[in-house]
Short mmCIF file of C-alpha atoms in Angstrom, two decimals:
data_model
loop_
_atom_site.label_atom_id
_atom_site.label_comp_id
_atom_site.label_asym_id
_atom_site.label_seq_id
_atom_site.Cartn_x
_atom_site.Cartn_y
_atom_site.Cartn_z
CA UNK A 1 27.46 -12.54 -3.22
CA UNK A 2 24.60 -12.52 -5.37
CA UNK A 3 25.18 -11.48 -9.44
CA UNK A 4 21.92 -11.20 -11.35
CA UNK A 5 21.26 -8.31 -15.09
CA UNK A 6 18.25 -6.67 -12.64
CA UNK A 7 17.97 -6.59 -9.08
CA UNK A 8 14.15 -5.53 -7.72
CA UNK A 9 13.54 -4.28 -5.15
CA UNK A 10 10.02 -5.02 -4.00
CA UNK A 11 8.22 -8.04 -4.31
CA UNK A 12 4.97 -6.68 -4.71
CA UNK A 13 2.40 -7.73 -8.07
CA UNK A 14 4.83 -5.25 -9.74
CA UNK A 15 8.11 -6.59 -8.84
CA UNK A 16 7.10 -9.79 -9.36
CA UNK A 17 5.45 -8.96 -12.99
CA UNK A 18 8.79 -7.25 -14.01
CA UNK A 19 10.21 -10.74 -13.77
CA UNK A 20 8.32 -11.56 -16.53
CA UNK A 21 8.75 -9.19 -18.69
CA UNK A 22 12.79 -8.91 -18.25
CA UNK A 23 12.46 -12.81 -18.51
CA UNK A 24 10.91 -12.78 -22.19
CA UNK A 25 14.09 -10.62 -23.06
CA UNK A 26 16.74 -12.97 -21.35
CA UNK A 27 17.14 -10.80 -18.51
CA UNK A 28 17.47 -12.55 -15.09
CA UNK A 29 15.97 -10.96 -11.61
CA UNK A 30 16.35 -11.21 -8.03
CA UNK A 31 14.31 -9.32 -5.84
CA UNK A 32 14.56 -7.92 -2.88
CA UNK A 33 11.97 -7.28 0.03
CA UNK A 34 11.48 -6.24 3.51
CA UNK A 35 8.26 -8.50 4.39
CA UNK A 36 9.02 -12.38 5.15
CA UNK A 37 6.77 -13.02 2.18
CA UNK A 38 6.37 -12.06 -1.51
CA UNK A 39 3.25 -10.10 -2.72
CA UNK A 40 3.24 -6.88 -1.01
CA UNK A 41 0.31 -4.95 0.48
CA UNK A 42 -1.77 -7.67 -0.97
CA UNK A 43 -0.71 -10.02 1.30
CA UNK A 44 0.17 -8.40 3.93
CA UNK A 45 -2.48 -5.83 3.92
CA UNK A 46 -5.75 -7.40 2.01
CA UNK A 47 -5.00 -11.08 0.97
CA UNK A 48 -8.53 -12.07 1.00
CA UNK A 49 -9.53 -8.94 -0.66
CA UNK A 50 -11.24 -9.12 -4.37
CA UNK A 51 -9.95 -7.07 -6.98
CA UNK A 52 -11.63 -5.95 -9.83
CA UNK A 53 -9.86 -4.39 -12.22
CA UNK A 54 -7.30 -6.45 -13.09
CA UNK A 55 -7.55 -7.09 -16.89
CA UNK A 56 -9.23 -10.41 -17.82
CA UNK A 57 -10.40 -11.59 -14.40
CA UNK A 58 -14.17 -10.02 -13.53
CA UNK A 59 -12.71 -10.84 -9.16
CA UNK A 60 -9.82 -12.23 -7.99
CA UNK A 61 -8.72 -12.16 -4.77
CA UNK A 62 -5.34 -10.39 -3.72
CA UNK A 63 -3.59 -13.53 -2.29
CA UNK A 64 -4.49 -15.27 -5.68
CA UNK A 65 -3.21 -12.61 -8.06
CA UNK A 66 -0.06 -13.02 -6.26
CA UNK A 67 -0.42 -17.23 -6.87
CA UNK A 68 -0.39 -16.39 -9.94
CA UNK A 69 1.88 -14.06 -10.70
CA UNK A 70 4.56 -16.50 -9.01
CA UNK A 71 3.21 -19.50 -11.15
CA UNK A 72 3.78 -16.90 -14.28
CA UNK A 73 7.57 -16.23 -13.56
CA UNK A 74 8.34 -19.43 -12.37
CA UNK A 75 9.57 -20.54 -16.02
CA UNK A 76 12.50 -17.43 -15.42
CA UNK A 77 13.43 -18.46 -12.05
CA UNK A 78 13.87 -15.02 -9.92
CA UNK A 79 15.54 -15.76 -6.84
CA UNK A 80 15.12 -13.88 -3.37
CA UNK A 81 15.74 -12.39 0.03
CA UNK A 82 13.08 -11.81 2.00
CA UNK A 83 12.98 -10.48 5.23
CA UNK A 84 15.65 -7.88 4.31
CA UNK A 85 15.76 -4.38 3.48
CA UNK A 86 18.09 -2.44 1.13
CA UNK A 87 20.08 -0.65 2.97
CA UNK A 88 22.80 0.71 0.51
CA UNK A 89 23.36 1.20 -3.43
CA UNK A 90 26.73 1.52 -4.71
CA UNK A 91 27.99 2.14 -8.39
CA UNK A 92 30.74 0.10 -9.32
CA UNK A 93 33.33 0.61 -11.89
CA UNK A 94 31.66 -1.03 -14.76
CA UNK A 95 28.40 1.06 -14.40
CA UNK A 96 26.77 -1.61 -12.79
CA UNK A 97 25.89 -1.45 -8.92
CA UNK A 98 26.35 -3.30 -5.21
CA UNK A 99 23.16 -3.12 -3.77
CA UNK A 100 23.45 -4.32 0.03
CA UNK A 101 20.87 -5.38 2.46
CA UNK A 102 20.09 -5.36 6.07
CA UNK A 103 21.31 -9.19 6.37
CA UNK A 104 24.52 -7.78 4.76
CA UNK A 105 23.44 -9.79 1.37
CA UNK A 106 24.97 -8.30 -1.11
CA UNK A 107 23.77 -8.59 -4.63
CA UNK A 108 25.73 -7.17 -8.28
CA UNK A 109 23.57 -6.13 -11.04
CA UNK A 110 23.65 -3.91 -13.62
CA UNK A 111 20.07 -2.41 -13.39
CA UNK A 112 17.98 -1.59 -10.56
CA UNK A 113 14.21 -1.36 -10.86
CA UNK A 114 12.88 -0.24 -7.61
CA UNK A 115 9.45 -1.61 -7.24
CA UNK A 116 8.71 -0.50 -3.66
CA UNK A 117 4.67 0.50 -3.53
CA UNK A 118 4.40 2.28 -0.14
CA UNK A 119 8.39 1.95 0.72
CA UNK A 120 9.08 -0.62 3.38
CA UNK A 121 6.85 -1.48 6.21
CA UNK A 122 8.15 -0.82 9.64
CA UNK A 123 6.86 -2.00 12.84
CA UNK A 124 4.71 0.78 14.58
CA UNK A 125 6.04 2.31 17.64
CA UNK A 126 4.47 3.22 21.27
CA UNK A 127 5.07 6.53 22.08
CA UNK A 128 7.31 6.07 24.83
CA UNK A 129 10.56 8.30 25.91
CA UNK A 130 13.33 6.32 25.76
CA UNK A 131 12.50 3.24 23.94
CA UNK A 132 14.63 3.58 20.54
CA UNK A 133 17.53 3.78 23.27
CA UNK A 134 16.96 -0.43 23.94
CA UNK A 135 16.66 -0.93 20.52
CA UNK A 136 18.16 -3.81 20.22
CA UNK A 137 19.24 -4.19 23.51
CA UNK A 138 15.91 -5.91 24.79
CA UNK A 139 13.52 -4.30 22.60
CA UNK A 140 12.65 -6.09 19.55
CA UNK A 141 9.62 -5.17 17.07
CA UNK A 142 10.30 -8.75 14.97
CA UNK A 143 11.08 -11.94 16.32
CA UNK A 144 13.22 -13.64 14.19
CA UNK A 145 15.10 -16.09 16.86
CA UNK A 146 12.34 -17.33 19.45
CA UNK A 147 15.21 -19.19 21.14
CA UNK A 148 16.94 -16.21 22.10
CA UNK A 149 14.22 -16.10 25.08
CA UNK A 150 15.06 -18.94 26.72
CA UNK A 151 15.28 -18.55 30.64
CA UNK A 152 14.43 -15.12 29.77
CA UNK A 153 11.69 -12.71 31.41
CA UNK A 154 9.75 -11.47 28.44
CA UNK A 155 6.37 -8.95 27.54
CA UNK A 156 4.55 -9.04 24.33
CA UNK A 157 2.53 -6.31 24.20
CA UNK A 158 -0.62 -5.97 21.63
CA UNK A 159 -3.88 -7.57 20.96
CA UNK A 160 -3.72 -8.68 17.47
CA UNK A 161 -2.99 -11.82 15.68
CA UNK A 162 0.67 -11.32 15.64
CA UNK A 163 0.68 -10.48 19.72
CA UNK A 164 -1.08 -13.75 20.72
CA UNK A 165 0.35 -16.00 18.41
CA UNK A 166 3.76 -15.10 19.26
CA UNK A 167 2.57 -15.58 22.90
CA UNK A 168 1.44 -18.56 22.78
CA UNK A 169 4.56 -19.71 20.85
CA UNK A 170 6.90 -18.18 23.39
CA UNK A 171 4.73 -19.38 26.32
CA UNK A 172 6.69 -22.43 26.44
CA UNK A 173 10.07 -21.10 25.66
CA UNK A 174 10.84 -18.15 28.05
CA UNK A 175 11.37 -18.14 31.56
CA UNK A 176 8.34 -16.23 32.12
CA UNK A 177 6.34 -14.32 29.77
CA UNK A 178 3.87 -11.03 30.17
CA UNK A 179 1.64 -10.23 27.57
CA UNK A 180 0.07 -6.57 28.12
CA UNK A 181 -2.72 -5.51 26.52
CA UNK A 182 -4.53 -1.96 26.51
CA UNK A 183 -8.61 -3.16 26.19
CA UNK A 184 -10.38 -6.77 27.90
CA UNK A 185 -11.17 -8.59 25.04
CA UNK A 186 -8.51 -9.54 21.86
CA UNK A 187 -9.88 -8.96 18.34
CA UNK A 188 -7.03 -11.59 16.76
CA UNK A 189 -8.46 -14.69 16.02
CA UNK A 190 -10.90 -16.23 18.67
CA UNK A 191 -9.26 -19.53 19.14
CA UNK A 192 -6.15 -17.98 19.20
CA UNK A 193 -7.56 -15.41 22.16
CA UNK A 194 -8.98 -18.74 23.82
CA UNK A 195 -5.73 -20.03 24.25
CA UNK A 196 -4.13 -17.17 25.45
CA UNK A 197 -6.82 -16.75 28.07
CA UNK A 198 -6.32 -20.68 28.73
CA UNK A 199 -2.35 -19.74 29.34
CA UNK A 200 -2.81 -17.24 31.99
CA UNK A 201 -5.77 -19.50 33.85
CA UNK A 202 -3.26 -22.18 34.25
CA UNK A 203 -0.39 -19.56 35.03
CA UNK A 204 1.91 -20.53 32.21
CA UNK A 205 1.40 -16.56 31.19
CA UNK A 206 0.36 -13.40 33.05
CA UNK A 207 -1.89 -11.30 31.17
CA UNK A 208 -2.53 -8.08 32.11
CA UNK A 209 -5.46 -6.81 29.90
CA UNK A 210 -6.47 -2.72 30.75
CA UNK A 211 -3.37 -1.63 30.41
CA UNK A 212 -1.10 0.12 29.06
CA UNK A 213 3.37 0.40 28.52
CA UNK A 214 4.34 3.34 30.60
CA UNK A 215 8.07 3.61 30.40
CA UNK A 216 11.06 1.25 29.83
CA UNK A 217 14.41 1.48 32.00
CA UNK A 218 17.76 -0.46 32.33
CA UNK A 219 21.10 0.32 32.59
CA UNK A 220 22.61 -0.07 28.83
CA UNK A 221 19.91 -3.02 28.66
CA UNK A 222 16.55 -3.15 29.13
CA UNK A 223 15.86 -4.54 32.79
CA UNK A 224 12.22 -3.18 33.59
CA UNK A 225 9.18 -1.75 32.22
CA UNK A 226 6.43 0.43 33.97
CA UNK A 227 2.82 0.15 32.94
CA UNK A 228 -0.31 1.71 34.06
CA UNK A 229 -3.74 0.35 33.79
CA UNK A 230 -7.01 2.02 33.57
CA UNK A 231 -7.59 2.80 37.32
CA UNK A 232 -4.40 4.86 36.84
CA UNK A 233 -2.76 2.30 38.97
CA UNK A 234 1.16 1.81 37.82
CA UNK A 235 3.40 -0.86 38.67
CA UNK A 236 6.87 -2.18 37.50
CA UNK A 237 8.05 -5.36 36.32
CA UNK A 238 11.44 -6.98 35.52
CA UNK A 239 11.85 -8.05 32.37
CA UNK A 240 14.87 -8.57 30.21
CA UNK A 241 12.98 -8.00 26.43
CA UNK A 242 9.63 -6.34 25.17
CA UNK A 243 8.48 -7.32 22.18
CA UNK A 244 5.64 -4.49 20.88
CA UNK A 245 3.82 -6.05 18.43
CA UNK A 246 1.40 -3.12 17.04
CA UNK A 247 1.01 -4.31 13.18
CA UNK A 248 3.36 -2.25 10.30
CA UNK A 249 3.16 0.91 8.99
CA UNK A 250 5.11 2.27 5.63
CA UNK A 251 7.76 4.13 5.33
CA UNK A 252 9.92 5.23 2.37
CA UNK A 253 13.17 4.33 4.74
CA UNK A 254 16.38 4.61 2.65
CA UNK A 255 15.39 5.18 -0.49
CA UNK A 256 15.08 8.76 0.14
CA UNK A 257 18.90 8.47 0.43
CA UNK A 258 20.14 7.23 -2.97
CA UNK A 259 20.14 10.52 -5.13
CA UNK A 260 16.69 10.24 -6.58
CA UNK A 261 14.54 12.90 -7.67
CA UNK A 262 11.51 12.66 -5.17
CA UNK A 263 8.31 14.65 -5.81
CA UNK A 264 6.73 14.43 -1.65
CA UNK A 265 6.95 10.40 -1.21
CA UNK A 266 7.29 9.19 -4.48
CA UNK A 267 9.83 9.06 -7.20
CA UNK A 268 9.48 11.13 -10.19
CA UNK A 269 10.29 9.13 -13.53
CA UNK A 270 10.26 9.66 -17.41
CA UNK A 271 7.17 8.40 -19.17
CA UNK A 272 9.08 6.99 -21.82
CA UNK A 273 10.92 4.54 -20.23
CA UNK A 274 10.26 4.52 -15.99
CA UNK A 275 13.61 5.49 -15.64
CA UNK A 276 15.00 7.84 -13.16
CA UNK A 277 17.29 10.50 -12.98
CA UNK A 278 19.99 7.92 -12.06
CA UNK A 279 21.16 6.21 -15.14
CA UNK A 280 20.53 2.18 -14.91
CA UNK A 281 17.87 2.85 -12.16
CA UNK A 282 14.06 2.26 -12.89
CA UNK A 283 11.23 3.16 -10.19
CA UNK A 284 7.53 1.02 -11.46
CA UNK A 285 4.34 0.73 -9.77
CA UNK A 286 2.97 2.70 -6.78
CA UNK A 287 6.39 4.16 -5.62
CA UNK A 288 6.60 6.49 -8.63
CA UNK A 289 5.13 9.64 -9.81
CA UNK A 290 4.46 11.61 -13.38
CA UNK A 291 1.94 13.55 -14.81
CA UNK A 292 -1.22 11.77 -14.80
CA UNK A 293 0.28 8.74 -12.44
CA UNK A 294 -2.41 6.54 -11.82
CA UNK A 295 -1.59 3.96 -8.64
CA UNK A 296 -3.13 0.78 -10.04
CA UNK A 297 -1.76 -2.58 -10.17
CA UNK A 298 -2.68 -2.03 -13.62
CA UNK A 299 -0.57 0.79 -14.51
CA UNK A 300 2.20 -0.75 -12.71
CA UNK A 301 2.16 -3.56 -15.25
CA UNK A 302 2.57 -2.09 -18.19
CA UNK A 303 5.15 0.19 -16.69
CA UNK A 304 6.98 -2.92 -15.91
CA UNK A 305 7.14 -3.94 -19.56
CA UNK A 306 8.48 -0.40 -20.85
CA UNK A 307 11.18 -0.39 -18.36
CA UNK A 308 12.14 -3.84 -19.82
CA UNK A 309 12.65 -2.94 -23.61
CA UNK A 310 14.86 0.10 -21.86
CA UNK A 311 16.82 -1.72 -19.08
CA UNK A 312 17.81 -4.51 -22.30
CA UNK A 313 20.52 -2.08 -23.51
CA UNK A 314 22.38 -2.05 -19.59
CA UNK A 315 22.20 -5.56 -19.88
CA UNK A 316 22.98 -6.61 -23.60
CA UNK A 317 24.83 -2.98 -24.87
CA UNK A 318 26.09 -4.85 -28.23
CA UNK A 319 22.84 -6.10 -28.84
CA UNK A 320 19.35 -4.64 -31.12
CA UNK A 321 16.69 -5.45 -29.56
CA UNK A 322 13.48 -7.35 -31.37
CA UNK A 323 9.97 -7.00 -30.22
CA UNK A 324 8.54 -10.74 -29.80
CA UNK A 325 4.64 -12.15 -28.92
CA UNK A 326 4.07 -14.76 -26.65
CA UNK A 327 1.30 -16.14 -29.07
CA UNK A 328 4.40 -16.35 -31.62
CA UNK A 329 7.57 -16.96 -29.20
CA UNK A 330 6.12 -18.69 -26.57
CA UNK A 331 7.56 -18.55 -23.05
CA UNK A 332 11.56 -19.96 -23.11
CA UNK A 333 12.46 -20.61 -19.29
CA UNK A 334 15.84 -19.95 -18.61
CA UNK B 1 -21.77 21.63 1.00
CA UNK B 2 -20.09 20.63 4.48
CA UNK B 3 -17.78 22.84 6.93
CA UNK B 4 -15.20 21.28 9.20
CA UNK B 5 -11.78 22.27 10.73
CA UNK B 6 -8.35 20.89 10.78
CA UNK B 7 -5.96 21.54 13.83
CA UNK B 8 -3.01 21.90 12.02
CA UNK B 9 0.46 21.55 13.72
CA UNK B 10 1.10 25.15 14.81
CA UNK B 11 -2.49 25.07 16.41
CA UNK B 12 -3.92 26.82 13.54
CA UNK B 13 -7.48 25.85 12.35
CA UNK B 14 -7.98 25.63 8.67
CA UNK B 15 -11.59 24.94 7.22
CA UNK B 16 -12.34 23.07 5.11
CA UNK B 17 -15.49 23.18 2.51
CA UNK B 18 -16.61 19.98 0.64
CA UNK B 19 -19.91 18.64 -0.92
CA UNK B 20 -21.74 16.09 0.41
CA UNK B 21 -23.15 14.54 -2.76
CA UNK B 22 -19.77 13.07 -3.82
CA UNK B 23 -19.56 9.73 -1.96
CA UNK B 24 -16.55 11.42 -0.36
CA UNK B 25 -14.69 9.73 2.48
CA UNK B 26 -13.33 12.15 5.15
CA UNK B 27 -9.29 10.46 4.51
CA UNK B 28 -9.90 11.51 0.43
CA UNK B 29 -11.25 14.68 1.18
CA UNK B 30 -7.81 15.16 3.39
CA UNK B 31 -5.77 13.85 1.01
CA UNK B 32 -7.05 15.91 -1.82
CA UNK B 33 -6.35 19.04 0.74
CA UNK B 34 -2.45 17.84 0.82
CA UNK B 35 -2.46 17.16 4.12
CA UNK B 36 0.46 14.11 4.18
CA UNK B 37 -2.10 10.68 4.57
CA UNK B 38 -0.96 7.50 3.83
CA UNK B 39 -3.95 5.68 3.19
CA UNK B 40 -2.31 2.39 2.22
CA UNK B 41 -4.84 0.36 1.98
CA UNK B 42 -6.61 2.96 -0.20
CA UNK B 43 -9.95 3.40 2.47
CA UNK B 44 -10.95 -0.53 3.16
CA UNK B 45 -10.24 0.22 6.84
CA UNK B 46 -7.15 -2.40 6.67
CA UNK B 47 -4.00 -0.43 7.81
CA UNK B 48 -4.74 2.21 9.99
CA UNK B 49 -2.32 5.01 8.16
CA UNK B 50 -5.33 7.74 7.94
CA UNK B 51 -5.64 7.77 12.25
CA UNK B 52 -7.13 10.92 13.32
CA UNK B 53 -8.45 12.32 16.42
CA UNK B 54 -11.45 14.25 16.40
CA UNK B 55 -11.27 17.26 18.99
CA UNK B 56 -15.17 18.44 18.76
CA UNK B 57 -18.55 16.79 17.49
CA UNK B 58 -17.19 13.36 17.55
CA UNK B 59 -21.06 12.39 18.94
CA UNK B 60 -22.28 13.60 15.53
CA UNK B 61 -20.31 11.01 13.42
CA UNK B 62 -21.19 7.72 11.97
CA UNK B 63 -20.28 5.18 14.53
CA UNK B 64 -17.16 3.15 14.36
CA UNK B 65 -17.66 -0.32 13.11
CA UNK B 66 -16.32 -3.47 14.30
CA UNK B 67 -13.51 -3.20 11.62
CA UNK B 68 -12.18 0.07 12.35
CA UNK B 69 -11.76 -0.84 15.84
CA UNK B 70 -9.86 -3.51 14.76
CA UNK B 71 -7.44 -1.71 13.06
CA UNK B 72 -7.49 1.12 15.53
CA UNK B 73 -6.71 -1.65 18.35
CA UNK B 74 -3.63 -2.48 15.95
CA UNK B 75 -1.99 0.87 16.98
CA UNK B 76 0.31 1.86 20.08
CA UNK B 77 -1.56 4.69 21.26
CA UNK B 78 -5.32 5.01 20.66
CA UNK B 79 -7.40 7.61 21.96
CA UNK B 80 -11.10 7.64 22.93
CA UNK B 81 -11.46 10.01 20.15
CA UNK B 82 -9.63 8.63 17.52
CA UNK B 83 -10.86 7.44 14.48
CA UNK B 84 -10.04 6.08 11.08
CA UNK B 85 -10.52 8.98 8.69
CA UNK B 86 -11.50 6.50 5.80
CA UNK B 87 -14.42 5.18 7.73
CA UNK B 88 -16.06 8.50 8.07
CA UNK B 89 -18.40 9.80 5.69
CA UNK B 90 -18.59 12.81 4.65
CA UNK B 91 -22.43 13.91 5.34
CA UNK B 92 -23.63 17.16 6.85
CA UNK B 93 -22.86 15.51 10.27
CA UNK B 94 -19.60 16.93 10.07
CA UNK B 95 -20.55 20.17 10.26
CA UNK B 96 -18.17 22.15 12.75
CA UNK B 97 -16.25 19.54 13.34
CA UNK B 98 -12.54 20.23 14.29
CA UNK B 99 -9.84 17.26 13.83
CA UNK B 100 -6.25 16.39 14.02
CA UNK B 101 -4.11 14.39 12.01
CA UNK B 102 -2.14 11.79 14.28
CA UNK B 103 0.99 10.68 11.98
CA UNK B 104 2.85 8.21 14.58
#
């Protein structure tokens, strides 16, 4: 059990800024997010990208702004789970809340600031009847225990970087491993591609390039998958897990669930504050919506600091609160 | 000014009128018509939320670069005539063109 004043959820630049600001006023965060890694789309989407019009720096690349951003809380030490999504927000007794995860962390605060950008990313899908039925029972989307595969019969299937790294990782580990891919050439990295062709040319791997997943059967677990290539040619092969590894996609998952006023995908807030119609809960940054919403890290910022000088009174109710500088205060780690 | 058509899901075609001296991308011009677009990546071609297919005149368009195919590889099912609505510009080459969203 976690206890914390604020628990974030997203650990995008906005999430992460709202640190800060809750920090200056004494407030302690821990934040929350679905990717392995902090930063948000900038990471995961863009790392190398430049951005421009973030205040004071002409260019700075995405991966960098987030650098930073965790250099600039660092003095207020947030603490984290990554790798987890909130599955479930609860209102306790004292006004304060249970948020749970996926991992079944479960964290007490007495504020929520949702920070979520585009909601969570969720591993894209083939089209394929039947598959959410071996959910979980052979087909995974993450791998998140590679030794599960030992003496197993496994397909990757996919041609990016995630795809033939995890082959070449799992190459060595599983009884025999299939990696199925729909064109003849990769575009993940070309070493990586190299060595995946060097796999299958020394018959650690097969690699079936052309073609495509088909259907999946089993009886209550998954025990073979059809595929068909371009020739129209089908065939079947055993296999006790399929890992389809087609990049994420964002979706707003649960939060649509917890009672908030949503305007299409986004949550509407007051202007005054960021809060929403939930008393104690705060939406920032791309996930929210008002009149004249702007999605820019920018914006997401300063809603971040506004949502601070609010969210003080859930966390300190006998206290006033006084408006400090930095250039006069200075920055007191906790 | 430019003419196209969107497939909608009951099979329905809607046109669509936009100028061309804008700088317009095809996913803002669907976006602005509140058709339900992701766009994550906000048109740098880096998440592959705007996938569309384009049902006629596909020859007409601007050719799909190395980095849309990229991103268009990154998806379960792709389609020889699907495309990346935030890599296509919107010029008088899409003129008559009819297109469907593809949400999975």
């Amino acid at each position: 059990m976690i206890r914390t004043d604020i628990c974030i959820i997203g650990a995008g630049p906005v999430g992460l800024f709202a640190v800060f600001e809750a920090g200056l006023l004494k407030m302690r965060c821990h934040l929350v997010d679905v990717l392995p890694q902090i930063g948000g789309q900038l990471t995961e989407i863009y790392p190398k990208k430049p951005i421009y019009d973030i205040p004071g720096y002409p260019e700075i690349k995405a991966h960098e702004l987030i650098d930073n951003l965790a250099k600039q809380i660092e003095p207020f030490k947030p603490t984290f789970s990554l790798g987890e999504r909130v599955t479930h927000v609860i209102r306790n007794e004292d006004g304060g809340f249970e948020v749970k995860t996926s991992d079944n962390t479960s964290i007490t605060c007495k504020v929520i600031v949702i920070a979520g950008g585009l909601g969570c990313f969720e591993p894209r899908k083939p089209e394929i009847a039947d598959l959410d039925r071996f959910e979980g029972k052979g087909v995974l989307y993450f791998v998140k225990n590679p030794d599960q595969f030992k003496d197993k019969r496994l397909v990757v299937t996919g041609g990016g970087d995630s795809a033939l790294d995890w082959t070449i990782h799992l190459a060595s580990i599983a009884k025999h491993l299939t990696l199925v891919h729909r064109n003849e050439t990769f575009r993940g990295a070309p070493d990586s591609a190299e060595k995946v062709f060097a796999l299958a040319e020394a018959g650690k791997i097969d690699l079936l390039l052309n073609t495509n997943l088909q259907a999946v059967s089993g009886n209550g677990h998954l025990k073979a998958i059809s595929l068909v290539d371009k020739k129209n040619e089908t065939k079947t092969i055993e296999a006790d897990f399929l890992i389809p590894l087609f990049g994420l996609s964002p979706k707003l998952g649960p939060i649509s669930e917890w009672g908030l006023k949503l305007d299409k995908n986004a949550i509407e807030v007051n202007t005054f504050d960021y809060s929403t119609n939930v008393e104690g809960i705060y939406a920032i940054g791309d996930i929210n919506t008002y009149p004249g919403k702007l999605k820019l890290i920018l914006s997401g910022f300063h809603e971040a600091a506004l949502m601070a000088q609010s969210a003080f009174k859930f966390v300190y109710p006998n206290q006033k609160l006084s408006f400090k500088y930095t250039t006069v205060n200075g920055v007191n780690a906790f | 000014m430019v003419k196209f058509h969107v497939k909608e899901a009951s099979g329905a075609l809607r046109e669509i009128e936009v100028p061309t001296d804008m700088n317009l991308n095809l996913m803002e011009v669907l976006k602005a018509s509140e058709y339900e677009i992701e766009a994550a990546c906000g048109g740098m071609a880096l998440c592959a939320t705007c996938h569309i297919e384009v049902l006629e005149g596909i020859g007409k368009l601007n050719p799909r670069t190395d980095a849309e195919l990229d991103m268009l590889d990154t998806l379960p099912v792709v389609l020889s005539n699907s495309r990346l609505a935030c890599q296509i510009k919107v010029t008088e080459d899409l003129n008559d063109v009819v297109l469907r969203l593809n949400n999975s």
